[in-house]
Amino acid sequence: MRHWRFALSIAILMCCANSYAQSAPAAADAPRTFHDPTYKISFDYPANWNFARRDREISTFRLDARTAARTTLLRAVVGMPENPFPASTFSSAYVYFSVTPRVNDAACARQAEPAVQGRRGGESEIAGISFAHGHDEQKSICTVQRDEIYTTLRHGTCYRFDLAINNFCGGEVSGVKDITEQELDQVRGRLEAILGTVRFDAK
């Protein structure tokens, strides 16, 4: 009888362990939600991404978001935790959320005006929100930083999202290849997926 009870106990423990093992990855993959109670906005991001509310903890906002106004305030940033293309010149990728209080629609839209010659800005509707959409790039020997800028005005505050992708030059020296347009599109798609979850609080 004791052997039977012992075997039953082991079977129950194994069943519970299997159930936990199956549910644990799902919990780890569940997205996290950032909510800004002051500016009444939320967005989701992957649980394994880096997150900060302050500048210079995981990145430098002013270096990546060059067209932001001096009065722009960083509210949150999430960063890709791994290099999806380690054999390339990819360095990092971030989604920044910032606000500029007390501005008008024209001033807000100007933050998203393209700073790249030959590229045009425009309007984009994402998650039911209309954004002014622009582009910025920084170059040295090669393009080292790309920024997709999205701004929208709400109650006198300019809401801004920067989708920044950084890479380094000198692939010939370090033995890696320049990141390709297809690889950039894949990284950009992951950043845009976060932007697609943005929503304002219901009134």
XYZ file of C-alpha atoms in Angstrom:
203
model
C 0.000 0.000 0.000
C 2.862 2.373 0.868
C 4.483 1.793 -2.513
C 1.188 2.566 -4.260
C 0.744 5.823 -2.320
C 4.356 6.823 -3.012
C 3.931 6.182 -6.744
C 0.704 8.188 -6.755
C 2.422 11.105 -4.993
C 5.251 11.083 -7.547
C 2.750 11.022 -10.416
C 0.869 14.028 -8.980
C 4.116 15.969 -8.512
C 5.209 15.233 -12.076
C 1.822 16.304 -13.404
C 2.029 19.605 -11.505
C 5.587 20.178 -12.717
C 4.568 19.593 -16.324
C 1.634 21.977 -15.965
C 3.913 24.663 -14.525
C 6.510 24.144 -17.249
C 3.840 24.592 -19.917
C 2.387 27.723 -18.329
C 5.701 29.373 -17.357
C 6.821 30.239 -20.925
C 3.407 31.715 -21.656
C 3.683 33.938 -18.590
C 7.222 34.972 -19.540
C 6.090 35.863 -23.053
C 3.171 37.966 -21.836
C 3.671 41.650 -22.675
C 4.108 44.290 -20.008
C 2.142 47.511 -19.983
C 3.465 51.011 -19.378
C 0.817 53.462 -18.184
C 1.415 57.161 -17.700
C -1.230 58.396 -15.238
C -0.243 62.025 -15.770
C -0.657 62.033 -19.542
C -3.316 59.283 -19.680
C -1.642 57.006 -22.191
C -0.492 53.366 -22.259
C 1.433 51.005 -24.495
C 2.585 47.384 -24.324
C 6.089 46.046 -24.819
C 7.709 42.577 -24.676
C 8.452 41.420 -21.149
C 12.110 40.711 -21.894
C 12.852 44.183 -23.279
C 14.743 46.744 -21.199
C 12.641 49.533 -19.700
C 13.416 52.868 -18.052
C 11.553 56.022 -17.094
C 14.673 58.166 -16.854
C 17.166 59.244 -19.474
C 20.667 57.739 -19.539
C 19.649 54.571 -17.716
C 19.611 52.425 -20.849
C 20.080 55.057 -23.592
C 20.485 58.771 -24.284
C 17.297 60.440 -25.497
C 18.820 63.670 -26.794
C 21.300 61.823 -28.995
C 18.627 59.660 -30.610
C 15.762 62.179 -30.758
C 17.585 65.181 -32.214
C 14.466 67.039 -33.384
C 12.787 67.042 -29.980
C 12.125 70.484 -28.501
C 14.186 71.704 -25.569
C 11.075 71.512 -23.409
C 10.356 67.895 -24.384
C 10.211 65.523 -21.408
C 11.141 61.856 -21.663
C 8.494 59.682 -20.004
C 9.582 56.136 -20.915
C 11.942 54.157 -23.132
C 12.066 50.470 -24.021
C 15.091 48.865 -25.642
C 15.667 45.679 -27.592
C 17.533 43.323 -25.232
C 19.500 41.322 -27.783
C 21.207 41.749 -31.117
C 19.045 39.878 -33.642
C 21.808 40.130 -36.252
C 25.136 39.620 -34.432
C 27.034 39.271 -37.705
C 25.950 42.775 -38.752
C 26.735 46.342 -37.689
C 23.476 46.561 -35.690
C 24.018 48.154 -32.282
C 20.709 48.935 -30.539
C 17.046 49.852 -31.018
C 14.659 51.842 -28.819
C 11.122 53.149 -28.597
C 11.025 56.494 -26.785
C 7.855 58.118 -25.450
C 8.074 61.817 -24.609
C 5.794 64.829 -24.254
C 6.082 68.547 -24.897
C 3.519 70.473 -22.829
C 1.825 73.709 -23.867
C 2.367 73.706 -27.624
C 0.076 74.104 -30.615
C -0.554 71.684 -33.451
C 1.939 73.324 -35.819
C 4.785 73.204 -33.282
C 4.001 69.578 -32.525
C 3.973 68.597 -36.208
C 7.293 70.409 -36.805
C 9.035 67.967 -34.480
C 8.215 65.234 -37.001
C 9.302 67.138 -40.102
C 11.784 65.025 -42.058
C 15.406 65.988 -41.600
C 16.488 63.642 -44.385
C 16.973 65.183 -47.818
C 14.760 63.545 -50.398
C 12.384 61.989 -47.861
C 8.931 63.379 -47.263
C 6.902 63.379 -44.097
C 3.213 62.766 -43.874
C 0.328 61.572 -41.773
C 0.027 58.057 -40.379
C -2.906 56.528 -38.534
C -1.820 53.967 -35.972
C -4.155 52.265 -33.510
C -6.818 54.805 -34.461
C -4.555 57.768 -33.636
C -3.470 60.263 -36.290
C 0.271 61.009 -36.165
C 2.541 63.361 -38.046
C 5.341 61.092 -39.281
C 8.887 62.125 -40.148
C 12.427 60.783 -40.434
C 15.871 61.722 -39.200
C 19.310 60.201 -39.810
C 22.815 60.764 -38.521
C 25.765 59.935 -40.730
C 29.518 59.745 -40.399
C 31.220 57.269 -42.718
C 27.899 55.454 -42.924
C 24.408 55.906 -41.493
C 24.822 55.306 -37.779
C 21.377 56.264 -36.522
C 17.867 56.203 -37.964
C 14.854 57.713 -36.257
C 11.202 57.359 -37.227
C 9.316 60.161 -35.472
C 5.589 60.164 -34.684
C 3.838 63.106 -33.013
C 0.238 63.870 -32.147
C -1.349 66.765 -30.242
C -3.840 66.175 -27.451
C -5.182 68.810 -25.041
C -2.285 71.171 -25.731
C 0.404 68.521 -25.212
C 2.537 67.054 -27.991
C 2.877 63.288 -27.636
C 5.977 61.974 -29.358
C 7.295 58.500 -30.161
C 10.774 57.891 -31.566
C 11.637 54.538 -33.133
C 15.441 54.719 -33.096
C 17.818 52.190 -34.656
C 21.568 52.542 -34.100
C 24.487 50.810 -35.782
C 28.238 51.298 -35.988
C 30.544 51.848 -38.922
C 33.697 49.963 -39.755
C 32.312 46.558 -40.584
C 35.316 45.880 -42.801
C 37.641 46.298 -39.836
C 35.590 44.381 -37.271
C 34.738 41.547 -39.627
C 30.953 42.019 -39.665
C 28.763 43.098 -42.566
C 26.695 46.261 -42.863
C 23.134 45.755 -41.733
C 20.876 45.201 -44.738
C 17.610 46.934 -45.583
C 15.776 43.667 -44.978
C 17.307 43.369 -41.518
C 16.470 46.999 -40.767
C 12.870 46.343 -41.795
C 12.687 43.438 -39.367
C 13.967 45.567 -36.480
C 11.678 48.422 -37.458
C 8.734 46.034 -37.531
C 9.354 45.041 -33.923
C 9.439 48.699 -32.878
C 6.290 49.472 -34.855
C 4.501 46.589 -33.133
C 4.975 48.413 -29.822
C 3.724 51.669 -31.323
C 0.666 49.810 -32.537
C -0.442 49.161 -28.946
C -0.617 52.847 -27.952
C -3.947 53.940 -26.510
C -5.244 56.889 -24.557
C -7.237 56.362 -21.368
C -10.973 56.192 -21.825
C -12.735 59.276 -20.548
